[in-house]
Short mmCIF file of C-alpha atoms in Angstrom, two decimals:
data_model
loop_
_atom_site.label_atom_id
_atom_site.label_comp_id
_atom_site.label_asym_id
_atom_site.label_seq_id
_atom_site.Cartn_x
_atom_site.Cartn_y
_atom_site.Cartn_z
CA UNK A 1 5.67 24.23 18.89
CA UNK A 2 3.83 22.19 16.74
CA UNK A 3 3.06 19.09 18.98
CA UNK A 4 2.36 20.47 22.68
CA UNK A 5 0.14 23.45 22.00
CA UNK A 6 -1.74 21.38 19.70
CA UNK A 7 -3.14 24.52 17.35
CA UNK A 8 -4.54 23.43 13.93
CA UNK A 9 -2.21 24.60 11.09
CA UNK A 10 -4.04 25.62 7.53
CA UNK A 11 -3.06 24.13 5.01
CA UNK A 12 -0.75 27.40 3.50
CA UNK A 13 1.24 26.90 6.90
CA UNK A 14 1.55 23.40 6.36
CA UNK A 15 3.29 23.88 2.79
CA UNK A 16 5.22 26.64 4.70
CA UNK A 17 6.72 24.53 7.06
CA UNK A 18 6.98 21.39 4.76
CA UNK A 19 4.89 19.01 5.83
CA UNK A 20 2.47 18.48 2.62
CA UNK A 21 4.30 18.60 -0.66
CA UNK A 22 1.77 20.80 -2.33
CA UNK A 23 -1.28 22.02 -1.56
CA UNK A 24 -4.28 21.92 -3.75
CA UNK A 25 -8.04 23.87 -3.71
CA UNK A 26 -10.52 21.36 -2.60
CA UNK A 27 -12.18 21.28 -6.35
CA UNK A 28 -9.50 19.74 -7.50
CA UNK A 29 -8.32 17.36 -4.87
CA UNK A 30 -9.80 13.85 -6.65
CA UNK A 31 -8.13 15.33 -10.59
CA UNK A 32 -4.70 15.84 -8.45
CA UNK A 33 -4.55 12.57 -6.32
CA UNK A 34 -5.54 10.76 -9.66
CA UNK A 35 -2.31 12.32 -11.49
CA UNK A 36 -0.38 11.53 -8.48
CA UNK A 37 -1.32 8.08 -8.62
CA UNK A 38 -0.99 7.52 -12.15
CA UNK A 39 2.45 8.70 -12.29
CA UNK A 40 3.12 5.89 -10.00
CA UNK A 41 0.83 3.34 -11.69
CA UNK A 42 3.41 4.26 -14.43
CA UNK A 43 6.54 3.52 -13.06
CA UNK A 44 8.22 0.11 -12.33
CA UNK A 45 5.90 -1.82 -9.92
CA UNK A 46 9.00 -4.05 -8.60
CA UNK A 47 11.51 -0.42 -7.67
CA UNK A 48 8.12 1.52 -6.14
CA UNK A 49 8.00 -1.10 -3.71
CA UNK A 50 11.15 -1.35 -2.82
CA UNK A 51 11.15 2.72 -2.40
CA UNK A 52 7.89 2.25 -0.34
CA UNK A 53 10.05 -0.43 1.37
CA UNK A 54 12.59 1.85 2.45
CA UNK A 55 10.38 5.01 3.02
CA UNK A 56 8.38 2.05 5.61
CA UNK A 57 11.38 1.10 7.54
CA UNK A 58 12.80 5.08 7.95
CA UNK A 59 10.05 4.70 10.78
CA UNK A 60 11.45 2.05 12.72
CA UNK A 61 15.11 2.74 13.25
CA UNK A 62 17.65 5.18 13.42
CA UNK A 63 19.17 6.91 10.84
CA UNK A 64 22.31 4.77 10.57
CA UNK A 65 19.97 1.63 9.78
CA UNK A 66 17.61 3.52 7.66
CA UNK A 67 20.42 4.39 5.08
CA UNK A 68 22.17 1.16 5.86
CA UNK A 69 18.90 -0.09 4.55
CA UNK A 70 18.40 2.31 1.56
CA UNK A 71 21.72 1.16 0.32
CA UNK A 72 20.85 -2.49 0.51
CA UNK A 73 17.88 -1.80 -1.93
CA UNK A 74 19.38 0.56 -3.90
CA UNK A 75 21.93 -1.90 -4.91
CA UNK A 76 18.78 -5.11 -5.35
CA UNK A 77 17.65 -2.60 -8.03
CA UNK A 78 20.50 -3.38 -10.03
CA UNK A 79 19.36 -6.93 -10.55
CA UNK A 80 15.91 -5.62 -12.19
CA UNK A 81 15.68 -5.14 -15.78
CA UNK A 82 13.47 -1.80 -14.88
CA UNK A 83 16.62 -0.37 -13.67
CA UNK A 84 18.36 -0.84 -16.51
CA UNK A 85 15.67 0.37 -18.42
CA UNK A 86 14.95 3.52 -16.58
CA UNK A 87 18.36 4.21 -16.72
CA UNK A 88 18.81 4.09 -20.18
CA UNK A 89 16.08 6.62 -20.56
CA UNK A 90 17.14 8.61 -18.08
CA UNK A 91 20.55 9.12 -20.19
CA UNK A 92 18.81 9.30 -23.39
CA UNK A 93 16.34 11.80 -22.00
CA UNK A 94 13.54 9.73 -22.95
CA UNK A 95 10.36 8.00 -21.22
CA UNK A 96 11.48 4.43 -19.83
CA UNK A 97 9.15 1.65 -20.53
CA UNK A 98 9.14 -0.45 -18.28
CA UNK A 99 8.16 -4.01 -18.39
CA UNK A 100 8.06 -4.71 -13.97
CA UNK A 101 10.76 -7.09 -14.53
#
């Protein structure tokens, strides 16, 4: 239905059928992509590439490999001083500092 006919979707149906996260009025596009990115900028630099990583690969093989493959880096994480860190805070219910290590 979506794919063959080809029809344009607003962006209302789009968030209905959840295929954008979130939709936003044009006005504020640039304010929300900036908070969006600074959460990120934020976080561990070493663990948000190895989630890109794995987001990446779900593309190019089947389901099986793709969590095979989530697993694998989940577990690398565990060498990183970030995920100790964000850990911790996530315990302590506080914000995790994290030093990209």
């Amino acid at each position: 239905e979506l794919v063959l006919p080809g029809d344009n979707l607003t962006a209302a149906e789009a968030a209905a059928r959840g295929l954008v996260s979130r939709v936003v009025p044009a006005t504020m596009l640039l304010d929300e992509a900036f908070e969006t990115a600074n959460k990120i900028a934020a976080l561990s630099k070493p663990i948000v590439a190895i989630a890109k990583s794995a987001v990446n690969a779900s593309f190019e093989g089947s389901l099986v490999e793709g969590l095979r493959l989530e697993r694998h880096l989940f577990y690398s994480t565990f060498a990183l001083n970030d995920q100790k860190v964000g850990m911790k805070a996530f315990i302590e219910k506080n914000k995790a500092e994290f030093t990209d290590t």
